[in-house]
mmCIF file of C-alpha atoms in Angstrom:
data_model
loop_
_atom_site.group_PDB
_atom_site.id
_atom_site.type_symbol
_atom_site.label_atom_id
_atom_site.label_comp_id
_atom_site.label_asym_id
_atom_site.label_seq_id
_atom_site.Cartn_x
_atom_site.Cartn_y
_atom_site.Cartn_z
ATOM 1 C CA UNK A 27 0.000 0.000 0.000
ATOM 2 C CA UNK A 28 2.891 2.338 0.683
ATOM 3 C CA UNK A 29 6.646 2.415 0.233
ATOM 4 C CA UNK A 30 7.301 4.370 3.410
ATOM 5 C CA UNK A 31 9.004 2.856 6.451
ATOM 6 C CA UNK A 32 5.802 3.360 8.443
ATOM 7 C CA UNK A 33 2.971 1.628 6.581
ATOM 8 C CA UNK A 34 0.406 3.804 8.351
ATOM 9 C CA UNK A 35 1.818 6.876 6.592
ATOM 10 C CA UNK A 36 0.755 7.080 2.958
ATOM 11 C CA UNK A 37 0.330 10.208 0.867
ATOM 12 C CA UNK A 38 -0.673 13.713 1.936
ATOM 13 C CA UNK A 39 -3.127 16.082 0.281
ATOM 14 C CA UNK A 40 -4.899 19.214 1.486
ATOM 15 C CA UNK A 41 -8.585 18.354 1.998
ATOM 16 C CA UNK A 42 -10.854 21.289 2.853
ATOM 17 C CA UNK A 43 -7.819 23.106 4.252
ATOM 18 C CA UNK A 44 -6.539 20.150 6.295
ATOM 19 C CA UNK A 45 -3.340 18.277 5.444
ATOM 20 C CA UNK A 46 -4.704 14.747 5.271
ATOM 21 C CA UNK A 47 -2.782 11.491 5.397
ATOM 22 C CA UNK A 48 -4.365 8.757 3.322
ATOM 23 C CA UNK A 49 -3.627 5.260 2.064
ATOM 24 C CA UNK A 50 -4.387 4.292 -1.520
ATOM 25 C CA UNK A 51 -4.344 0.980 -3.349
ATOM 26 C CA UNK A 52 -5.924 -0.614 -6.382
ATOM 27 C CA UNK A 53 -7.300 0.945 -9.541
ATOM 28 C CA UNK A 54 -10.361 0.941 -11.728
ATOM 29 C CA UNK A 55 -13.416 2.998 -12.518
ATOM 30 C CA UNK A 56 -15.080 2.417 -9.127
ATOM 31 C CA UNK A 57 -13.737 3.940 -5.924
ATOM 32 C CA UNK A 58 -14.322 2.814 -2.341
ATOM 33 C CA UNK A 59 -13.550 5.261 0.460
ATOM 34 C CA UNK A 60 -13.066 3.830 3.965
ATOM 35 C CA UNK A 61 -13.793 5.945 7.071
ATOM 36 C CA UNK A 62 -12.302 4.617 10.306
ATOM 37 C CA UNK A 63 -13.749 4.555 13.827
ATOM 38 C CA UNK A 64 -12.904 6.708 16.855
ATOM 39 C CA UNK A 65 -10.915 4.405 19.122
ATOM 40 C CA UNK A 66 -7.864 5.757 20.942
ATOM 41 C CA UNK A 67 -4.750 5.732 18.770
ATOM 42 C CA UNK A 68 -6.737 4.665 15.718
ATOM 43 C CA UNK A 69 -5.398 5.233 12.225
ATOM 44 C CA UNK A 70 -6.783 4.277 8.841
ATOM 45 C CA UNK A 71 -4.023 1.656 8.667
ATOM 46 C CA UNK A 72 -4.916 0.126 12.037
ATOM 47 C CA UNK A 73 -8.591 0.002 11.074
ATOM 48 C CA UNK A 74 -8.355 -1.146 7.463
ATOM 49 C CA UNK A 75 -4.955 -2.820 6.885
ATOM 50 C CA UNK A 76 -6.495 -6.267 6.326
ATOM 51 C CA UNK A 77 -9.390 -4.978 4.223
ATOM 52 C CA UNK A 78 -7.563 -2.708 1.777
ATOM 53 C CA UNK A 79 -5.627 -5.408 -0.151
ATOM 54 C CA UNK A 80 -8.783 -7.476 -0.656
ATOM 55 C CA UNK A 81 -10.855 -4.533 -1.918
ATOM 56 C CA UNK A 82 -7.959 -3.302 -4.070
ATOM 57 C CA UNK A 83 -8.287 -6.340 -6.338
ATOM 58 C CA UNK A 84 -11.488 -4.797 -7.736
ATOM 59 C CA UNK A 85 -11.577 -1.119 -6.727
ATOM 60 C CA UNK A 86 -9.532 2.008 -6.223
ATOM 61 C CA UNK A 87 -9.409 2.168 -2.418
ATOM 62 C CA UNK A 88 -8.831 5.351 -0.397
ATOM 63 C CA UNK A 89 -8.494 5.320 3.416
ATOM 64 C CA UNK A 90 -7.849 8.697 5.096
ATOM 65 C CA UNK A 91 -6.985 9.626 8.652
ATOM 66 C CA UNK A 92 -9.710 11.950 9.898
ATOM 67 C CA UNK A 93 -8.493 15.260 11.334
ATOM 68 C CA UNK A 94 -7.375 14.709 14.935
ATOM 69 C CA UNK A 95 -6.548 11.064 14.257
ATOM 70 C CA UNK A 96 -3.514 9.311 12.925
ATOM 71 C CA UNK A 97 -1.077 11.276 10.816
ATOM 72 C CA UNK A 98 -3.353 13.980 9.456
ATOM 73 C CA UNK A 99 -2.887 17.566 10.548
ATOM 74 C CA UNK A 100 -4.155 18.739 13.944
ATOM 75 C CA UNK A 101 -4.885 22.465 13.509
ATOM 76 C CA UNK A 102 -5.088 24.293 16.831
ATOM 77 C CA UNK A 103 -8.351 26.018 15.935
ATOM 78 C CA UNK A 104 -10.171 23.000 14.480
ATOM 79 C CA UNK A 105 -13.643 22.105 15.777
ATOM 80 C CA UNK A 106 -13.922 18.341 16.097
ATOM 81 C CA UNK A 107 -17.421 17.478 14.959
ATOM 82 C CA UNK A 108 -19.210 15.339 12.380
ATOM 83 C CA UNK A 109 -19.538 18.241 9.938
ATOM 84 C CA UNK A 110 -15.797 18.953 10.052
ATOM 85 C CA UNK A 111 -15.010 15.302 9.324
ATOM 86 C CA UNK A 112 -17.645 15.120 6.570
ATOM 87 C CA UNK A 113 -16.314 18.286 4.908
ATOM 88 C CA UNK A 114 -12.763 16.937 5.136
ATOM 89 C CA UNK A 115 -13.827 13.730 3.382
ATOM 90 C CA UNK A 116 -15.618 15.566 0.572
ATOM 91 C CA UNK A 117 -12.590 17.862 0.283
ATOM 92 C CA UNK A 118 -10.407 14.772 -0.081
ATOM 93 C CA UNK A 119 -12.614 13.522 -2.891
ATOM 94 C CA UNK A 120 -12.314 16.896 -4.615
ATOM 95 C CA UNK A 121 -8.540 16.990 -4.195
ATOM 96 C CA UNK A 122 -8.147 13.490 -5.646
ATOM 97 C CA UNK A 123 -10.565 14.066 -8.520
ATOM 98 C CA UNK A 124 -13.140 11.555 -7.234
ATOM 99 C CA UNK A 125 -16.537 12.600 -8.533
ATOM 100 C CA UNK A 126 -18.397 9.637 -7.027
ATOM 101 C CA UNK A 127 -17.486 6.926 -4.516
ATOM 102 C CA UNK A 128 -18.934 4.198 -2.373
ATOM 103 C CA UNK A 129 -18.459 4.814 1.347
ATOM 104 C CA UNK A 130 -17.652 2.271 4.057
ATOM 105 C CA UNK A 131 -18.030 3.746 7.545
ATOM 106 C CA UNK A 132 -16.999 1.997 10.753
ATOM 107 C CA UNK A 133 -18.783 3.122 13.939
ATOM 108 C CA UNK A 134 -18.058 6.875 14.180
ATOM 109 C CA UNK A 135 -17.113 6.607 10.493
ATOM 110 C CA UNK A 136 -20.630 5.424 9.739
ATOM 111 C CA UNK A 137 -22.014 8.665 11.158
ATOM 112 C CA UNK A 138 -19.670 10.615 8.890
ATOM 113 C CA UNK A 139 -20.731 8.518 5.890
ATOM 114 C CA UNK A 140 -24.413 9.189 6.647
ATOM 115 C CA UNK A 141 -23.800 12.926 6.902
ATOM 116 C CA UNK A 142 -21.969 12.967 3.555
ATOM 117 C CA UNK A 143 -24.613 10.856 1.818
ATOM 118 C CA UNK A 144 -27.469 13.076 3.000
ATOM 119 C CA UNK A 145 -25.694 16.309 2.062
ATOM 120 C CA UNK A 146 -24.106 15.121 -1.202
ATOM 121 C CA UNK A 147 -26.263 12.204 -2.414
ATOM 122 C CA UNK A 148 -25.076 12.624 -5.999
ATOM 123 C CA UNK A 149 -21.451 12.007 -4.921
ATOM 124 C CA UNK A 150 -22.196 8.618 -3.353
ATOM 125 C CA UNK A 151 -22.719 5.278 -5.101
ATOM 126 C CA UNK A 152 -23.303 2.701 -2.348
ATOM 127 C CA UNK A 153 -23.053 2.704 1.453
ATOM 128 C CA UNK A 154 -21.713 0.169 3.941
ATOM 129 C CA UNK A 155 -22.363 0.982 7.621
ATOM 130 C CA UNK A 156 -20.518 -1.144 10.212
ATOM 131 C CA UNK A 157 -21.689 -0.902 13.822
ATOM 132 C CA UNK A 158 -22.629 2.613 12.852
ATOM 133 C CA UNK A 159 -23.472 5.698 14.842
ATOM 134 C CA UNK A 160 -25.719 8.335 13.336
ATOM 135 C CA UNK A 161 -29.025 7.824 15.151
ATOM 136 C CA UNK A 162 -29.741 8.477 18.856
ATOM 137 C CA UNK A 163 -29.065 5.898 21.576
ATOM 138 C CA UNK A 164 -28.265 6.001 25.308
ATOM 139 C CA UNK A 165 -24.482 5.929 25.572
ATOM 140 C CA UNK A 166 -23.161 2.489 26.506
ATOM 141 C CA UNK A 167 -20.643 1.687 29.212
ATOM 142 C CA UNK A 168 -18.402 0.422 26.421
ATOM 143 C CA UNK A 169 -18.455 3.714 24.500
ATOM 144 C CA UNK A 170 -17.856 5.609 27.756
ATOM 145 C CA UNK A 171 -14.736 3.485 28.237
ATOM 146 C CA UNK A 172 -13.541 4.075 24.667
ATOM 147 C CA UNK A 173 -14.085 7.841 24.586
ATOM 148 C CA UNK A 174 -12.906 8.264 28.178
ATOM 149 C CA UNK A 175 -9.616 6.408 27.554
ATOM 150 C CA UNK A 176 -6.629 7.682 29.517
ATOM 151 C CA UNK A 177 -3.352 6.405 28.156
ATOM 152 C CA UNK A 178 -2.030 3.255 29.839
ATOM 153 C CA UNK A 179 -1.531 -0.351 28.828
ATOM 154 C CA UNK A 180 -4.175 -1.451 31.347
ATOM 155 C CA UNK A 181 -6.756 0.990 29.988
ATOM 156 C CA UNK A 182 -6.041 -0.057 26.410
ATOM 157 C CA UNK A 183 -6.526 -3.672 27.503
ATOM 158 C CA UNK A 184 -9.944 -2.703 28.897
ATOM 159 C CA UNK A 185 -10.880 -0.851 25.689
ATOM 160 C CA UNK A 186 -9.985 -3.845 23.522
ATOM 161 C CA UNK A 187 -11.984 -6.109 25.823
ATOM 162 C CA UNK A 188 -15.166 -4.161 25.035
ATOM 163 C CA UNK A 189 -14.396 -4.104 21.306
ATOM 164 C CA UNK A 190 -14.031 -7.854 20.848
ATOM 165 C CA UNK A 191 -16.474 -10.665 21.589
ATOM 166 C CA UNK A 192 -13.728 -12.860 23.037
ATOM 167 C CA UNK A 193 -10.497 -11.935 24.834
ATOM 168 C CA UNK A 194 -8.813 -14.609 22.695
ATOM 169 C CA UNK A 195 -9.109 -12.155 19.797
ATOM 170 C CA UNK A 196 -7.229 -9.341 21.573
ATOM 171 C CA UNK A 197 -4.043 -10.516 23.272
ATOM 172 C CA UNK A 198 -1.568 -8.485 25.304
ATOM 173 C CA UNK A 199 0.698 -8.036 22.301
ATOM 174 C CA UNK A 200 -2.077 -6.274 20.390
ATOM 175 C CA UNK A 201 -2.897 -4.172 23.451
ATOM 176 C CA UNK A 202 0.750 -3.106 23.721
ATOM 177 C CA UNK A 203 0.886 -2.142 20.042
ATOM 178 C CA UNK A 204 -2.343 -0.145 20.283
ATOM 179 C CA UNK A 205 -1.225 1.501 23.534
ATOM 180 C CA UNK A 206 2.053 2.596 21.961
ATOM 181 C CA UNK A 207 0.084 3.910 19.000
ATOM 182 C CA UNK A 208 -2.119 5.972 21.307
ATOM 183 C CA UNK A 209 0.814 7.808 22.921
ATOM 184 C CA UNK A 210 2.497 9.049 19.767
ATOM 185 C CA UNK A 211 2.999 12.839 19.855
ATOM 186 C CA UNK A 212 -0.320 14.672 19.620
ATOM 187 C CA UNK A 213 -2.510 11.560 19.472
ATOM 188 C CA UNK A 214 -3.872 11.441 23.006
ATOM 189 C CA UNK A 215 -4.033 15.223 23.317
ATOM 190 C CA UNK A 216 -6.395 15.561 20.369
ATOM 191 C CA UNK A 217 -8.377 12.441 21.249
ATOM 192 C CA UNK A 218 -9.022 13.520 24.843
ATOM 193 C CA UNK A 219 -10.342 16.886 23.624
ATOM 194 C CA UNK A 220 -12.945 15.407 21.264
ATOM 195 C CA UNK A 221 -15.475 13.741 23.558
ATOM 196 C CA UNK A 222 -15.168 15.181 27.094
ATOM 197 C CA UNK A 223 -17.716 14.230 29.752
ATOM 198 C CA UNK A 224 -20.670 14.284 29.870
ATOM 199 C CA UNK A 225 -20.464 12.168 26.720
ATOM 200 C CA UNK A 226 -24.130 11.542 25.867
ATOM 201 C CA UNK A 227 -24.098 14.922 24.084
ATOM 202 C CA UNK A 228 -21.455 13.671 21.634
ATOM 203 C CA UNK A 229 -23.590 10.654 20.703
ATOM 204 C CA UNK A 230 -26.349 13.085 19.803
ATOM 205 C CA UNK A 231 -23.936 15.437 18.030
ATOM 206 C CA UNK A 232 -22.928 12.595 15.700
ATOM 207 C CA UNK A 233 -26.548 12.074 14.579
ATOM 208 C CA UNK A 234 -28.084 13.039 11.255
ATOM 209 C CA UNK A 235 -31.791 13.979 11.287
ATOM 210 C CA UNK A 236 -33.913 10.892 10.695
ATOM 211 C CA UNK A 237 -35.932 12.583 7.960
ATOM 212 C CA UNK A 238 -32.683 13.112 6.033
ATOM 213 C CA UNK A 239 -31.646 9.479 6.513
ATOM 214 C CA UNK A 240 -35.091 8.328 5.412
ATOM 215 C CA UNK A 241 -34.622 10.218 2.118
ATOM 216 C CA UNK A 242 -31.433 8.326 1.198
ATOM 217 C CA UNK A 243 -31.851 6.446 -2.102
ATOM 218 C CA UNK A 244 -28.538 4.564 -1.971
ATOM 219 C CA UNK A 245 -28.141 0.798 -1.931
ATOM 220 C CA UNK A 246 -26.944 0.219 1.631
ATOM 221 C CA UNK A 247 -25.465 -2.714 3.512
ATOM 222 C CA UNK A 248 -25.660 -2.488 7.311
ATOM 223 C CA UNK A 249 -23.461 -4.792 9.421
ATOM 224 C CA UNK A 250 -23.552 -5.281 13.184
ATOM 225 C CA UNK A 251 -22.207 -7.695 15.783
ATOM 226 C CA UNK A 252 -24.948 -9.127 17.973
ATOM 227 C CA UNK A 253 -22.784 -8.809 21.103
ATOM 228 C CA UNK A 254 -21.542 -5.272 20.363
ATOM 229 C CA UNK A 255 -20.866 -3.537 23.708
ATOM 230 C CA UNK A 256 -19.939 -0.167 22.167
ATOM 231 C CA UNK A 257 -22.704 0.678 19.695
ATOM 232 C CA UNK A 258 -25.970 -1.160 20.434
ATOM 233 C CA UNK A 259 -27.542 -3.359 17.785
ATOM 234 C CA UNK A 260 -30.678 -1.203 18.031
ATOM 235 C CA UNK A 261 -28.915 1.547 16.057
ATOM 236 C CA UNK A 262 -28.546 -0.693 13.012
ATOM 237 C CA UNK A 263 -32.092 -1.976 13.386
ATOM 238 C CA UNK A 264 -33.258 1.633 13.298
ATOM 239 C CA UNK A 265 -31.095 2.473 10.277
ATOM 240 C CA UNK A 266 -32.536 -0.523 8.421
ATOM 241 C CA UNK A 267 -36.027 0.789 9.159
ATOM 242 C CA UNK A 268 -35.165 4.284 7.946
ATOM 243 C CA UNK A 269 -33.260 3.485 4.738
ATOM 244 C CA UNK A 270 -35.606 2.020 2.147
ATOM 245 C CA UNK A 271 -32.869 0.404 0.053
ATOM 246 C CA UNK A 272 -30.963 -1.180 2.954
ATOM 247 C CA UNK A 273 -30.168 -4.738 3.986
ATOM 248 C CA UNK A 274 -29.002 -5.642 7.506
ATOM 249 C CA UNK A 275 -26.695 -8.509 8.449
ATOM 250 C CA UNK A 276 -26.254 -9.337 12.141
ATOM 251 C CA UNK A 277 -23.409 -11.655 13.185
ATOM 252 C CA UNK A 278 -23.517 -13.907 16.238
ATOM 253 C CA UNK A 279 -20.586 -14.147 18.662
ATOM 254 C CA UNK A 280 -19.389 -10.816 17.288
ATOM 255 C CA UNK A 281 -18.527 -7.603 19.101
ATOM 256 C CA UNK A 282 -17.697 -4.162 17.780
#
């Protein structure tokens, strides 16, 4: 995906005024743009490294770091909100000459994808929403733990425990790698400023009005783990009700 020493660092382009790090692979007429989640220390590489090569066999794949995450710029005066991230993504499309793309949004990334699709429906082909935010729900203990993360190996271990269905899937080695990722310069500082307590307000701030979601014409695939402790299954059930052209797949023994 990249020739740099650090595989999580790809190319840089200015997207809506923000220097944005993004990974790119594959080619073809159809583009897929991947929007990562909001876990501590997350990068597009950490979120999508296993998915990009598979998708790149058929599509041009773009995976950016949202502002405040990963190796994109962290302007001092930036307002971290769903509109900022949506505008950054559309700006990335403009900068790369992408007139239309399919969007895959993971969790917080699903809320961004919904906002883009409702505001720029003509720029979107298909949607995939994975354990997505974007509609109201009472904040879960798991999401409180994720957004309230304070940097330590033990706290990262606890975060990964709520992400995965089984601890066998998230060993100490992975926790150490993700912890070290979360303490790179600037990472924790920006992350801790995004979702301060009380955090229910940030769940609501990530929502798109239901009447706008109901108007979406796009073919949509909604995916959710039945045992998700971070974003409740009810959010995907609601999205499937709202989006006329949507299918929902729920996976057993599956977390976030």
